[in-house]
JSON list of C-alpha atoms and ligand atoms in Angstrom, two decimals:
[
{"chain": "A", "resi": 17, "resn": "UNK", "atom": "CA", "xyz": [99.87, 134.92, 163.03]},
{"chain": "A", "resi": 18, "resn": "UNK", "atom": "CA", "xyz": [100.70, 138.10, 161.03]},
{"chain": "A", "resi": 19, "resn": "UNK", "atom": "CA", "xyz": [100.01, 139.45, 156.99]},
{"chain": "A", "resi": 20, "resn": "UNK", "atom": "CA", "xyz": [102.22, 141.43, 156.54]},
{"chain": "A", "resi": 21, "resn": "UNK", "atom": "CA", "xyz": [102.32, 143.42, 153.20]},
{"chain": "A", "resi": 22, "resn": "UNK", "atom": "CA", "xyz": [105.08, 145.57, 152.36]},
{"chain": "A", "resi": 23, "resn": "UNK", "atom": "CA", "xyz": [104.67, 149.19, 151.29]},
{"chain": "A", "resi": 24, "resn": "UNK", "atom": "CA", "xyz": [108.32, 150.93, 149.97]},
{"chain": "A", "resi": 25, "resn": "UNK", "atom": "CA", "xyz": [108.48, 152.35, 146.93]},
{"chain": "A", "resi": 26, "resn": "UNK", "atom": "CA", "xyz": [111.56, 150.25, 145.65]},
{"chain": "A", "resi": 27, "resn": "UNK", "atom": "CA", "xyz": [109.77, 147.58, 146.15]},
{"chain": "A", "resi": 28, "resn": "UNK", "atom": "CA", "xyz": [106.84, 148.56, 143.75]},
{"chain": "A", "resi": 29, "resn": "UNK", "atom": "CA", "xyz": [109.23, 149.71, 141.19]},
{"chain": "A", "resi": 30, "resn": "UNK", "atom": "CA", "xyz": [110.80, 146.83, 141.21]},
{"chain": "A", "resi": 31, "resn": "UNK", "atom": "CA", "xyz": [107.86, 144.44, 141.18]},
{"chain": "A", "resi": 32, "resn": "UNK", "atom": "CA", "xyz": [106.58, 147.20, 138.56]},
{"chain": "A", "resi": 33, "resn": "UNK", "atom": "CA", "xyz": [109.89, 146.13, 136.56]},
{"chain": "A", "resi": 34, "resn": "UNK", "atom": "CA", "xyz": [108.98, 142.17, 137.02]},
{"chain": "A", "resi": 35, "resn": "UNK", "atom": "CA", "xyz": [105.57, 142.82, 135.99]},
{"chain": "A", "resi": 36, "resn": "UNK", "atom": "CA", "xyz": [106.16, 144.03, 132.67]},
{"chain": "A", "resi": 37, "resn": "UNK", "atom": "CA", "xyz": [105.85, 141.64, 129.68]},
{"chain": "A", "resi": 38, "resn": "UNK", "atom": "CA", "xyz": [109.04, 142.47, 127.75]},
{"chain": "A", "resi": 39, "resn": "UNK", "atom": "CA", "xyz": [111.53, 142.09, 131.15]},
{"chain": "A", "resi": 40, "resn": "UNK", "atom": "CA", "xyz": [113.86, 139.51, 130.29]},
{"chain": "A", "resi": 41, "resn": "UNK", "atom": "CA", "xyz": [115.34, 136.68, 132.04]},
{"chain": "A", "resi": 42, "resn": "UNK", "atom": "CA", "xyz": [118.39, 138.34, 133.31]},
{"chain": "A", "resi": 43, "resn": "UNK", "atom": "CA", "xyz": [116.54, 141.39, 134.31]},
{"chain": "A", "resi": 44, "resn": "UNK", "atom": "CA", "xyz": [113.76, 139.72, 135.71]},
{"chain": "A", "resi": 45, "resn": "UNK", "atom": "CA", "xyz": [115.95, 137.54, 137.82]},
{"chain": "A", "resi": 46, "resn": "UNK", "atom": "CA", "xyz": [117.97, 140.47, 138.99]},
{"chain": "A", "resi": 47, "resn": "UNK", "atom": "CA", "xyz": [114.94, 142.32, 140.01]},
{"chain": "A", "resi": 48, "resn": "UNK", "atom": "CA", "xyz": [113.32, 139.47, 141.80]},
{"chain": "A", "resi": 49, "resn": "UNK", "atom": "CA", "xyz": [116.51, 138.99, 144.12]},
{"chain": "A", "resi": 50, "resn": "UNK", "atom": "CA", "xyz": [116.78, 143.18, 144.92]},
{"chain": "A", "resi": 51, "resn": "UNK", "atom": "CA", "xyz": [113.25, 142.87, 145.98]},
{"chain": "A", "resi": 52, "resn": "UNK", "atom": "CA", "xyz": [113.90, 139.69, 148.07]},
{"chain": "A", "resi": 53, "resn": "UNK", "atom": "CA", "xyz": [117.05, 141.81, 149.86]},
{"chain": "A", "resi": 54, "resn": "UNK", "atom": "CA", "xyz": [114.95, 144.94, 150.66]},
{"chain": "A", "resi": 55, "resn": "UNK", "atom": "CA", "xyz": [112.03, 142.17, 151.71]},
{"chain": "A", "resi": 56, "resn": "UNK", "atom": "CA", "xyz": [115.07, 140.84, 154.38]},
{"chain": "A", "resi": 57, "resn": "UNK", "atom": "CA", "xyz": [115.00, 144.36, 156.66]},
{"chain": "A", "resi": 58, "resn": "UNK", "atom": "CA", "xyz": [111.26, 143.80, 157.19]},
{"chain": "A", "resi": 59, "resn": "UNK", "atom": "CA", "xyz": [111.00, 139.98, 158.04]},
{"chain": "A", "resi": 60, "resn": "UNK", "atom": "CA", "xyz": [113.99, 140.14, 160.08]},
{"chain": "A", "resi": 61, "resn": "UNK", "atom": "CA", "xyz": [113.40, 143.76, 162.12]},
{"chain": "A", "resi": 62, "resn": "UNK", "atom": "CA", "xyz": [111.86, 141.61, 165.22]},
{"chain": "A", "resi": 63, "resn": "UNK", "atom": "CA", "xyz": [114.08, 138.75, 164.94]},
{"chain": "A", "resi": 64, "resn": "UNK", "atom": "CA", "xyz": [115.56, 138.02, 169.05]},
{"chain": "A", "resi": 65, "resn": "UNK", "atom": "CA", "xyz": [118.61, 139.24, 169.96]},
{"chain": "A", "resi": 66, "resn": "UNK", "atom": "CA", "xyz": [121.00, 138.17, 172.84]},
{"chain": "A", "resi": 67, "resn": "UNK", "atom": "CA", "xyz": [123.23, 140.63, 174.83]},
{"chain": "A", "resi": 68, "resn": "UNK", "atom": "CA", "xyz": [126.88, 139.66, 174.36]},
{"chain": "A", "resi": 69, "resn": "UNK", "atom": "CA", "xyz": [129.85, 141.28, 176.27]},
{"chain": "A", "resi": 70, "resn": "UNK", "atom": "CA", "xyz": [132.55, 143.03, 173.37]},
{"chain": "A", "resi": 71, "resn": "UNK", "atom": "CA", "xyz": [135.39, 144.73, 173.81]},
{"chain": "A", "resi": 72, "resn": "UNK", "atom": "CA", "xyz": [135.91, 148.41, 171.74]},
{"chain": "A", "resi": 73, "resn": "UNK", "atom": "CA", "xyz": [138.88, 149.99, 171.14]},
{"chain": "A", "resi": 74, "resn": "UNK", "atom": "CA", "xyz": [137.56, 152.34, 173.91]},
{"chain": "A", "resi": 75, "resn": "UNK", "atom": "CA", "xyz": [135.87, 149.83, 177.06]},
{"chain": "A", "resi": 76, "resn": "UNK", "atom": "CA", "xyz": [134.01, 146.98, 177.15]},
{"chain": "A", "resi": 77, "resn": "UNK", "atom": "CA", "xyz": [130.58, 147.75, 177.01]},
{"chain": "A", "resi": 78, "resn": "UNK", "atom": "CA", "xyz": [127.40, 145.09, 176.81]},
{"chain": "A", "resi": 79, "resn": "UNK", "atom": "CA", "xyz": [125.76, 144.83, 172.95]},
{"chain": "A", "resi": 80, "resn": "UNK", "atom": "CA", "xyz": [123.31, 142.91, 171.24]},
{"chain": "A", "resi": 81, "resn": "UNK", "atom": "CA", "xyz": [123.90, 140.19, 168.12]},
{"chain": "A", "resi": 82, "resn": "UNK", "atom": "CA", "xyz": [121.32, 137.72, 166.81]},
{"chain": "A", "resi": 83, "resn": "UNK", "atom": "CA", "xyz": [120.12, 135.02, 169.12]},
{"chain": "A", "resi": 84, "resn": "UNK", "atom": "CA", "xyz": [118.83, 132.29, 166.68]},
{"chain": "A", "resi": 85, "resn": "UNK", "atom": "CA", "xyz": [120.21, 131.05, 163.38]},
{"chain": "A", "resi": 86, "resn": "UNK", "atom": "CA", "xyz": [118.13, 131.22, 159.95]},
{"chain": "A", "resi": 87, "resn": "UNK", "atom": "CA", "xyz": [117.40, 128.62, 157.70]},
{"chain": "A", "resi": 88, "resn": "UNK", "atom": "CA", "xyz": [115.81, 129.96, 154.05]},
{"chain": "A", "resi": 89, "resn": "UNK", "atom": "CA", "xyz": [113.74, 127.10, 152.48]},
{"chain": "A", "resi": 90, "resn": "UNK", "atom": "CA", "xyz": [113.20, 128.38, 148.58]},
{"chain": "A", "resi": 91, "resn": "UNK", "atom": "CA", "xyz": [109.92, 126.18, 147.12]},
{"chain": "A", "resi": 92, "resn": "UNK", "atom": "CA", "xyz": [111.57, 124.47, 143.54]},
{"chain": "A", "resi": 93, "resn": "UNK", "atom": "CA", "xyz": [112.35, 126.02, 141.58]},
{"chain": "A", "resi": 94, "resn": "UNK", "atom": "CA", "xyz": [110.80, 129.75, 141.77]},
{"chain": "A", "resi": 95, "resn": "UNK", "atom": "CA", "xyz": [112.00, 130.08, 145.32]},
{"chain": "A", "resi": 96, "resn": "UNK", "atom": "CA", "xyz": [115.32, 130.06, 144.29]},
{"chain": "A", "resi": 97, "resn": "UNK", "atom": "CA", "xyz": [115.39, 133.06, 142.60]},
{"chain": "A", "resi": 98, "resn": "UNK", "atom": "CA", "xyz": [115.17, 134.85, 145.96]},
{"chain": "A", "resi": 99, "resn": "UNK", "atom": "CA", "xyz": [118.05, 132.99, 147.71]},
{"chain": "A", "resi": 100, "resn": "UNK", "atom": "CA", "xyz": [120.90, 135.05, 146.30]},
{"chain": "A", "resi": 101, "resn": "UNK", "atom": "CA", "xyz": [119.02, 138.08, 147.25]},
{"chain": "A", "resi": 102, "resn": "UNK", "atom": "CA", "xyz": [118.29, 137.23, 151.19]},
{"chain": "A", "resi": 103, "resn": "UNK", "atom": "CA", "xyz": [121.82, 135.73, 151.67]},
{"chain": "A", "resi": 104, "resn": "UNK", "atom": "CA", "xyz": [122.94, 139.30, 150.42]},
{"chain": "A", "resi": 105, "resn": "UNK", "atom": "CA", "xyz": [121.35, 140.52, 153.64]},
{"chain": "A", "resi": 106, "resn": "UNK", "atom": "CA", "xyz": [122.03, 138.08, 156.01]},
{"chain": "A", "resi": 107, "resn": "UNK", "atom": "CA", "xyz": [125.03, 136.00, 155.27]},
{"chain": "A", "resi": 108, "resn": "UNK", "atom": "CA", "xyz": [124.72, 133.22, 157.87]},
{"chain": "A", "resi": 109, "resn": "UNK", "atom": "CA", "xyz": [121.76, 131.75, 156.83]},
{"chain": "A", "resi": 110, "resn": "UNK", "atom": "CA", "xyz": [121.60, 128.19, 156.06]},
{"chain": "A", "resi": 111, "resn": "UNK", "atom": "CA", "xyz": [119.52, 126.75, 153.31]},
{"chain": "A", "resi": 112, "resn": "UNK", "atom": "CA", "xyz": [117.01, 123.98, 152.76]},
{"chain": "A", "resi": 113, "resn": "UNK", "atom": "CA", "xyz": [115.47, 122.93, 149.99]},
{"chain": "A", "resi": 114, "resn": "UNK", "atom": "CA", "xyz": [111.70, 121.68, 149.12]},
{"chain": "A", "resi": 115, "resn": "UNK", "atom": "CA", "xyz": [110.78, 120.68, 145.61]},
{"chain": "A", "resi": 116, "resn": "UNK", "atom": "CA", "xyz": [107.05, 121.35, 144.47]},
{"chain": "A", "resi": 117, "resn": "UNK", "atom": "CA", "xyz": [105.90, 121.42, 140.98]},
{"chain": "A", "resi": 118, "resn": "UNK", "atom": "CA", "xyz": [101.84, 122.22, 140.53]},
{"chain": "A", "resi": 119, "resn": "UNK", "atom": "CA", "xyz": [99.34, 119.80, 138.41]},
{"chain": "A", "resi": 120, "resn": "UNK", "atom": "CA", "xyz": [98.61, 121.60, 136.10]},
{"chain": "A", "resi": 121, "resn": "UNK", "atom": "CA", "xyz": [95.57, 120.13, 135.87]},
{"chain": "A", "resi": 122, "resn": "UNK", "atom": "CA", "xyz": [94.15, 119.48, 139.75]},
{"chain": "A", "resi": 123, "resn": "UNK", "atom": "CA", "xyz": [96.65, 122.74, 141.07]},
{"chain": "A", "resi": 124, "resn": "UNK", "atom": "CA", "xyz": [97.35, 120.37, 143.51]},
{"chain": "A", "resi": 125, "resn": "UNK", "atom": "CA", "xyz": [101.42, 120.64, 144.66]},
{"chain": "A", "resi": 126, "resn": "UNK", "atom": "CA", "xyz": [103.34, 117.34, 144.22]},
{"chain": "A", "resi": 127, "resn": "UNK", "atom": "CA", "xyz": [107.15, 116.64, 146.08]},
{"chain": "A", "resi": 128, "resn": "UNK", "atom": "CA", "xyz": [110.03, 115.49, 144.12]},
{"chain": "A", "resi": 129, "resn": "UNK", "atom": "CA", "xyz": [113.25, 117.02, 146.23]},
{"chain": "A", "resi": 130, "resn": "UNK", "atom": "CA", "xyz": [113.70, 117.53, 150.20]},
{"chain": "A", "resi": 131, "resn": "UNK", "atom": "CA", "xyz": [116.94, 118.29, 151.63]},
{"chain": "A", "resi": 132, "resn": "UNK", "atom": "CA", "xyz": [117.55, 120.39, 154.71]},
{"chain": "A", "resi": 133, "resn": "UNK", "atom": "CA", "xyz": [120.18, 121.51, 157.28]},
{"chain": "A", "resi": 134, "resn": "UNK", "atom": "CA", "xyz": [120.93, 119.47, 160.57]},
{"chain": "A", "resi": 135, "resn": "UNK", "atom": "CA", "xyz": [119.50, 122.83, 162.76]},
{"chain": "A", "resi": 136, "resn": "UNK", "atom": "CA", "xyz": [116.04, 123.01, 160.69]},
{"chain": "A", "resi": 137, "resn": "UNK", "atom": "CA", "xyz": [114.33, 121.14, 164.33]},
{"chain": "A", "resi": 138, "resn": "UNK", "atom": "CA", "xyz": [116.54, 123.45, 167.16]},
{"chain": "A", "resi": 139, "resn": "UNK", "atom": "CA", "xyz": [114.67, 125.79, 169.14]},
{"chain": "A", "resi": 140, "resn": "UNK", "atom": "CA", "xyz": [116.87, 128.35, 168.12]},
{"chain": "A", "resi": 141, "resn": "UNK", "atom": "CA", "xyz": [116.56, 128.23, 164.72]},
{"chain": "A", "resi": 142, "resn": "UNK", "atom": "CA", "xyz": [113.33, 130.43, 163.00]},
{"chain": "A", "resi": 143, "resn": "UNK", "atom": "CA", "xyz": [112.72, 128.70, 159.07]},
{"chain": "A", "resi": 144, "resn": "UNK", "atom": "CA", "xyz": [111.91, 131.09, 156.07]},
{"chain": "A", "resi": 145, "resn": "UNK", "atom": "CA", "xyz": [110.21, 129.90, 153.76]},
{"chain": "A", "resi": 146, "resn": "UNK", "atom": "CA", "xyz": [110.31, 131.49, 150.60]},
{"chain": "A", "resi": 147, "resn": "UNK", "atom": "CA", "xyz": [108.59, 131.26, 147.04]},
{"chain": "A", "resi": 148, "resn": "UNK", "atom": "CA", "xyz": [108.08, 134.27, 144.81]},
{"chain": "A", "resi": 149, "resn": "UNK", "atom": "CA", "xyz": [104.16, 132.96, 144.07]},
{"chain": "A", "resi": 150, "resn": "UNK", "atom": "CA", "xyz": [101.08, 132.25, 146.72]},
{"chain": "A", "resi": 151, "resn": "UNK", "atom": "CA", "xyz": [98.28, 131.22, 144.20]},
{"chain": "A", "resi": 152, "resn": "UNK", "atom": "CA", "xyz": [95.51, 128.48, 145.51]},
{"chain": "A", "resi": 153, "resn": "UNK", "atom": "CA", "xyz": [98.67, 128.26, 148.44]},
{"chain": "A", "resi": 154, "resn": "UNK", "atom": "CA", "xyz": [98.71, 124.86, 147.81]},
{"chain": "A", "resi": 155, "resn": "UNK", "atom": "CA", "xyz": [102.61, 124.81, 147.43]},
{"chain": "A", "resi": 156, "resn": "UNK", "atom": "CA", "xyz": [102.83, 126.47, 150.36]},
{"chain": "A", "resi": 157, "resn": "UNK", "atom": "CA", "xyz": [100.84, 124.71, 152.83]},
{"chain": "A", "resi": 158, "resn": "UNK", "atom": "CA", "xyz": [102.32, 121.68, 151.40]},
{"chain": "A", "resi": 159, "resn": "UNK", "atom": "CA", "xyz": [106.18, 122.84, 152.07]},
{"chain": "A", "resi": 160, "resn": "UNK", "atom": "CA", "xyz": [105.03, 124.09, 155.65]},
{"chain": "A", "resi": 161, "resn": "UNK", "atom": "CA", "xyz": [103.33, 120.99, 156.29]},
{"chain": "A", "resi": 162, "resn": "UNK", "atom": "CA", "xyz": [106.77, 118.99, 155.22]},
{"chain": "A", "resi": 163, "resn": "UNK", "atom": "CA", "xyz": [108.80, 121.32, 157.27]},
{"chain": "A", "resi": 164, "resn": "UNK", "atom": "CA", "xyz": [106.63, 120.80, 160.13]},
{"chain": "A", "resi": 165, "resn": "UNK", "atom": "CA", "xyz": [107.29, 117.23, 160.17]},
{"chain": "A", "resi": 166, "resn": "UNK", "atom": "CA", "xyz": [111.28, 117.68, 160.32]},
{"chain": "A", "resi": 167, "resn": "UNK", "atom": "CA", "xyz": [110.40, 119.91, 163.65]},
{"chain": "A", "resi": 168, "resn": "UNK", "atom": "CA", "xyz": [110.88, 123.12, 162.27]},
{"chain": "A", "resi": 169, "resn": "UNK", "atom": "CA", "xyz": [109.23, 125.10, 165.18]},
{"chain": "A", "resi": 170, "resn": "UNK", "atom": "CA", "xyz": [109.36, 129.15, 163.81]},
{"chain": "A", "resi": 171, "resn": "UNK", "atom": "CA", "xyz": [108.21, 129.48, 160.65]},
{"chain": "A", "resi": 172, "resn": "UNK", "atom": "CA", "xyz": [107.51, 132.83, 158.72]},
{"chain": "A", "resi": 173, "resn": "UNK", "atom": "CA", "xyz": [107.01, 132.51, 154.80]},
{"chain": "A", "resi": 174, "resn": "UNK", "atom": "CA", "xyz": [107.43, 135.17, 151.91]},
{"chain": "A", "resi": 175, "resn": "UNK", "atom": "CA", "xyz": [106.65, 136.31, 148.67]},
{"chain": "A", "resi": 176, "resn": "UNK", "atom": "CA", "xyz": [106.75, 138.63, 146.41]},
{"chain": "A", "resi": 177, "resn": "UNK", "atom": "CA", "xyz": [103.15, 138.63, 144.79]},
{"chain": "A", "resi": 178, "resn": "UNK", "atom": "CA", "xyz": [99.71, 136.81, 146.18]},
{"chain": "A", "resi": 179, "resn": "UNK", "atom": "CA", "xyz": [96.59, 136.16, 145.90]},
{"chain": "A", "resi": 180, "resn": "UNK", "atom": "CA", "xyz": [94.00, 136.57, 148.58]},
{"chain": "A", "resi": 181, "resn": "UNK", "atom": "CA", "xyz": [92.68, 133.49, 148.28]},
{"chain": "A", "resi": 182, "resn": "UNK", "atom": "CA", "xyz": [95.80, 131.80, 148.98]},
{"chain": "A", "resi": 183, "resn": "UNK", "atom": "CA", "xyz": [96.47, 134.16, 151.66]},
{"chain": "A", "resi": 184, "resn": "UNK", "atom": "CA", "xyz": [93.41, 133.81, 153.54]},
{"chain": "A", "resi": 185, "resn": "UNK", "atom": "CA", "xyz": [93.75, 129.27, 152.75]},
{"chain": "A", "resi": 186, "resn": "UNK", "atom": "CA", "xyz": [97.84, 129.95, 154.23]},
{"chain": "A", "resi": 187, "resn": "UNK", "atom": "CA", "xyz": [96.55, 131.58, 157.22]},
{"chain": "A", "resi": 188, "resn": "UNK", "atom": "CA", "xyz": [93.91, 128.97, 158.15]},
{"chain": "A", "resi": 189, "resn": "UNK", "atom": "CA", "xyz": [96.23, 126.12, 157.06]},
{"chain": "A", "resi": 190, "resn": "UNK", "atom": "CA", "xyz": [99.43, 127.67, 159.18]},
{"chain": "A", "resi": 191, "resn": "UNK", "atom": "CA", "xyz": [98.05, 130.33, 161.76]},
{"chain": "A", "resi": 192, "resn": "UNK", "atom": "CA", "xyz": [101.26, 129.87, 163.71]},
{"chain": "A", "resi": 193, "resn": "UNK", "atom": "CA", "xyz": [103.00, 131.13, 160.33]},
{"chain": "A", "resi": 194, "resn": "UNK", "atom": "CA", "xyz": [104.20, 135.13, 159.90]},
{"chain": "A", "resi": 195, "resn": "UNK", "atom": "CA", "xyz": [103.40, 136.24, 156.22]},
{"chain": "A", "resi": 196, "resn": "UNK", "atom": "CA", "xyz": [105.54, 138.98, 154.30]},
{"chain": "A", "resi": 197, "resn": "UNK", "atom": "CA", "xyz": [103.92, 140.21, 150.80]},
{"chain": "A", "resi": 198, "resn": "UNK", "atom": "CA", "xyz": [105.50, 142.01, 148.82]},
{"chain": "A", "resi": 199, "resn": "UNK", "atom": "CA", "xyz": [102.13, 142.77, 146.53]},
{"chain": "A", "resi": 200, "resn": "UNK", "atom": "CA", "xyz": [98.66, 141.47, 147.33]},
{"chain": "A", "resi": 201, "resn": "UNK", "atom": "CA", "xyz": [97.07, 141.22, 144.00]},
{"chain": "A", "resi": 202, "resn": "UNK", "atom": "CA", "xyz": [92.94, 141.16, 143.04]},
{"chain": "A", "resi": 203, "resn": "UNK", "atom": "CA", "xyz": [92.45, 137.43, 141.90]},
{"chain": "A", "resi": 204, "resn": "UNK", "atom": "CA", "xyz": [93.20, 134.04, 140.21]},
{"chain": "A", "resi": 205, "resn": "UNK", "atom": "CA", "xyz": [92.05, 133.20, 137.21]},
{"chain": "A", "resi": 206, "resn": "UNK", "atom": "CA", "xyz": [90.38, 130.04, 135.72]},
{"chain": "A", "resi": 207, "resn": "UNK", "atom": "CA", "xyz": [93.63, 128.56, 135.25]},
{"chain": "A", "resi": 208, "resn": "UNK", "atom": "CA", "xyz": [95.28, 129.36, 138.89]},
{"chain": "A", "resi": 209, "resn": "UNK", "atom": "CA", "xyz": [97.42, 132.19, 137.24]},
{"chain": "A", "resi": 210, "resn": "UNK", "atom": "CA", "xyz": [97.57, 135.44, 139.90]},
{"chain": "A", "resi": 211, "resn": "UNK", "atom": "CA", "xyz": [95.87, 138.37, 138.23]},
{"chain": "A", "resi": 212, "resn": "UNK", "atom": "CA", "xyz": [97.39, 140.94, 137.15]},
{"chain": "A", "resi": 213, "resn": "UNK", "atom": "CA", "xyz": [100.60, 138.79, 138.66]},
{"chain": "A", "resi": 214, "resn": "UNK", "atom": "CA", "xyz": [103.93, 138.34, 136.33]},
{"chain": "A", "resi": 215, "resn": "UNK", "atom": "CA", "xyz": [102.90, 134.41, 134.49]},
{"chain": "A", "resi": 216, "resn": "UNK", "atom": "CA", "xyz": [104.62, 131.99, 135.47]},
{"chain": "A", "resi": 217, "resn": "UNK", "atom": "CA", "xyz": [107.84, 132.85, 137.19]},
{"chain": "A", "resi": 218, "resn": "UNK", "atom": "CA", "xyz": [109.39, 130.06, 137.17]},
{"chain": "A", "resi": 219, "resn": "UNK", "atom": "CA", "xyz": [109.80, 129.87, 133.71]},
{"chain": "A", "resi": 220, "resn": "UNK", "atom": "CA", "xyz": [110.40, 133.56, 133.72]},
{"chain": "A", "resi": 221, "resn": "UNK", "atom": "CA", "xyz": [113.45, 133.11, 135.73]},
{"chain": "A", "resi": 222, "resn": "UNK", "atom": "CA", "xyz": [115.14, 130.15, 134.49]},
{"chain": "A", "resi": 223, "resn": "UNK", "atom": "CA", "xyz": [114.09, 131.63, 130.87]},
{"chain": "A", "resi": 224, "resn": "UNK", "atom": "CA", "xyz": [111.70, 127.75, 130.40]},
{"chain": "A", "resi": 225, "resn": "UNK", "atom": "CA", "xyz": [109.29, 129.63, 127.92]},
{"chain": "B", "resi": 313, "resn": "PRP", "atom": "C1", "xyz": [104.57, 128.10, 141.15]},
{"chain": "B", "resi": 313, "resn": "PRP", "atom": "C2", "xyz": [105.07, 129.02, 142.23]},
{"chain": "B", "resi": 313, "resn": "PRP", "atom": "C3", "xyz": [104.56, 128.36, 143.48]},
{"chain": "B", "resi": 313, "resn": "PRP", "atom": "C4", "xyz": [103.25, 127.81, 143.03]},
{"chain": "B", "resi": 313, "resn": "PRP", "atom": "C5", "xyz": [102.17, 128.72, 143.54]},
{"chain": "B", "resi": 313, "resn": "PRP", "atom": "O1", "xyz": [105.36, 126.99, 141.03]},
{"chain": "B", "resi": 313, "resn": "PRP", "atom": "O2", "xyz": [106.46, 129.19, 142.24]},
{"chain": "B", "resi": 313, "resn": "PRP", "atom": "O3", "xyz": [105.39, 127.32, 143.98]},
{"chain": "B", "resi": 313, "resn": "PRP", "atom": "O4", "xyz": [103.26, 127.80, 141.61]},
{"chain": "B", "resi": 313, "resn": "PRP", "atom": "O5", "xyz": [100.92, 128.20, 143.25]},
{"chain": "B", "resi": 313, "resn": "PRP", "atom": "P1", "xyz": [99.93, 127.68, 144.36]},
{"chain": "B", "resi": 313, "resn": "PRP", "atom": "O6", "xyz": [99.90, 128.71, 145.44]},
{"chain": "B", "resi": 313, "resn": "PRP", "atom": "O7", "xyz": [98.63, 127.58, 143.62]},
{"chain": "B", "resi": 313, "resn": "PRP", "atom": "O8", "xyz": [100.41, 126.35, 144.83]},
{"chain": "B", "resi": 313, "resn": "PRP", "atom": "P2", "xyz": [105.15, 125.90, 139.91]},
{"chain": "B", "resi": 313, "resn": "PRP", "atom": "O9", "xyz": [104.26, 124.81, 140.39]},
{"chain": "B", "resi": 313, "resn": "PRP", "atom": "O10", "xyz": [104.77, 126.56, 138.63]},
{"chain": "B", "resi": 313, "resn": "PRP", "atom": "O11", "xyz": [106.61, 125.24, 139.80]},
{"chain": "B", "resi": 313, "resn": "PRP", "atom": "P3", "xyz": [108.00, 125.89, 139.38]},
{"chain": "B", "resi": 313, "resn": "PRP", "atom": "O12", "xyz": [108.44, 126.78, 140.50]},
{"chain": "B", "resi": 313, "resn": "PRP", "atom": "O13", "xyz": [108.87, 124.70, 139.24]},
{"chain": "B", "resi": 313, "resn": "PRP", "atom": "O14", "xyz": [107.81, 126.65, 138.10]},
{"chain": "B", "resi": 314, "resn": "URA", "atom": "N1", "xyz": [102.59, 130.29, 139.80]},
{"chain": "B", "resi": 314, "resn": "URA", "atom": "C1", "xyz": [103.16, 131.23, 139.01]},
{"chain": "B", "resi": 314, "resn": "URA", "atom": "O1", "xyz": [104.33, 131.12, 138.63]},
{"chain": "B", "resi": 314, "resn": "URA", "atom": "N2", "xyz": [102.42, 132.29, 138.65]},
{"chain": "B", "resi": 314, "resn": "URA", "atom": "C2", "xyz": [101.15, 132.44, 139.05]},
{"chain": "B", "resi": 314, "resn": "URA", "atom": "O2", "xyz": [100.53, 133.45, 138.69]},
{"chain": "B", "resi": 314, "resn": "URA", "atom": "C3", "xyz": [100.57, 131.45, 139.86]},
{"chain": "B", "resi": 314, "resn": "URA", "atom": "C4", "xyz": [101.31, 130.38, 140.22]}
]
C-alpha cells in the first residue's frame, strides 16, 4: 500500500482554480478533468510493460507497450467529472461504473447503480477507481469493497482533494489499495464537508446548487 500525494505546480493552480467560490460550472468542470489528465502520468508511471517485437522503417528491434488493460471506475456522480480527463491520457481504458450517494444524515454511502466491463476480474487488468472527494472514505471503501466482490484483483484509487481521516480509514479498510492525492487537506467539519475543500462537488459540477 502507497499515499501518494502529488506535488506539480499545475496541479495546485488548478485545484487553486476549483477552490475558489466564484468558479463556475463549466470552469470548474474543465479544471477538474485537466487535473485528472496530469494526475494520469503519475498513477500510471509504474504500470507493467511487456516487450513486443516491431518493425521500424529502419530494423526490427525489441520495444515495450503496456501489459495489462485499465478499467476507470468513477464513484456517481462526482467521479465522473474525471473520466473525460483520464481517457484523454490513456485512450484504451474501459469504464465501470459504481453509484454512491452519502446520508446526509449518518455519512454513511448507499448503492443505487453498478455496471462494469467483462475484464474488471482478469489478472491482467489493474481497476482505478476514481472520485474527486475522500471525506469519512466511506464511499470509497464501499466502491472498493463492491469491486472486490466482482474479482477486481489491482486496485489503485484517486482523488483530487482528501481528508486525513479518510485517508488513514482507506488505508486500513484497503491496504492492498495504491492512493494518488492530488491535495491532502487539514480536516472535516461537523457536517463531513473537507476543510478548506471546494463544497460539494458534485453539485459543483453538474451545476445541482
Ligand atoms: C461525495 C463525493 C464522494 C463522497 C465522499 O459524493 O463525491 O463520493 O461524497 O465522502 P465520504 O468520503 O465521506 O464518503 P456525494 O455522496 O455527495 O454524492 P454525489 O457525487 O452524487 O454528489
Ligand atoms: N463530498 C463533497 O462533495 N465535498 C466534501 O467536502 C466532502 C464530501
Amino acid at each position: 500500500m502507497s499515499v501518494t500525494i502529488l506535488k506539480h505546480a499545475l496541479i495546485t493552480h488548478k485545484l487553486t482554480n476549483i477552490r475558489k467560490k466564484e468558479t463556475n460550472t463549466k470552469d470548474f468542470y474543465h479544471n477538474v478533468n485537466e487535473i485528472a489528465s496530469l494526475m494520469a502520468y503519475e498513477i500510471t508511471k509504474d504500470f507493467p510493460l511487456k516487450e513486443i517485437e516491431i518493425e521500424t522503417p529502419i530494423c526490427k528491434t525489441i520495444q515495450y507497450e503496456m501489459k495489462d488493460e485499465l478499467v476507470i471506475v468513477p464513484i456517481l456522480r462526482a467521479g465522473l467529472g474525471m473520466v473525460d480527463g483520464l481517457r484523454n491520457a490513456i485512450p484504451t481504458a474501459k469504464v465501470g461504473f459504481i453509484g454512491l450517494y452519502r446520508n446526509e444524515k449518518t455519512l454513511e454511502p448507499v448503492e443505487y447503480y453498478a455496471k462494469f466491463p467483462d475484464n474488471i476480474a482478469s489478472d491482467d487488468t489493474i481497476t482505478l477507481v476514481v472520485d474527486p472527494m475522500l471525506a469519512t472514505g466511506g464511499s470509497a471503501i464501499a466502491a472498493i469493497d463492491m469491486i472486490k466482490k466482482r474479482g477486481a484483483k489491482h486496485i489503485r484509487f484517486a482523488c483530487l482533494v482528501a481528508a486525513p481521516i479518510g485517508v488513514d480509514s482507506l488505508s486500513k479498510a484497503h491496504p492492498d489499495v495504491d492512493i494518488y492525492v492530488a491535495a491532502l487537506d487539514e480536516k472535516l467539519n461537523e457536517v463531513g464537508y473537507i476543510v478548506p475543500g471546494l463544497g460539494d462537488c458534485g453539485d459543483r459540477l453538474f451545476g445541482t446548487k
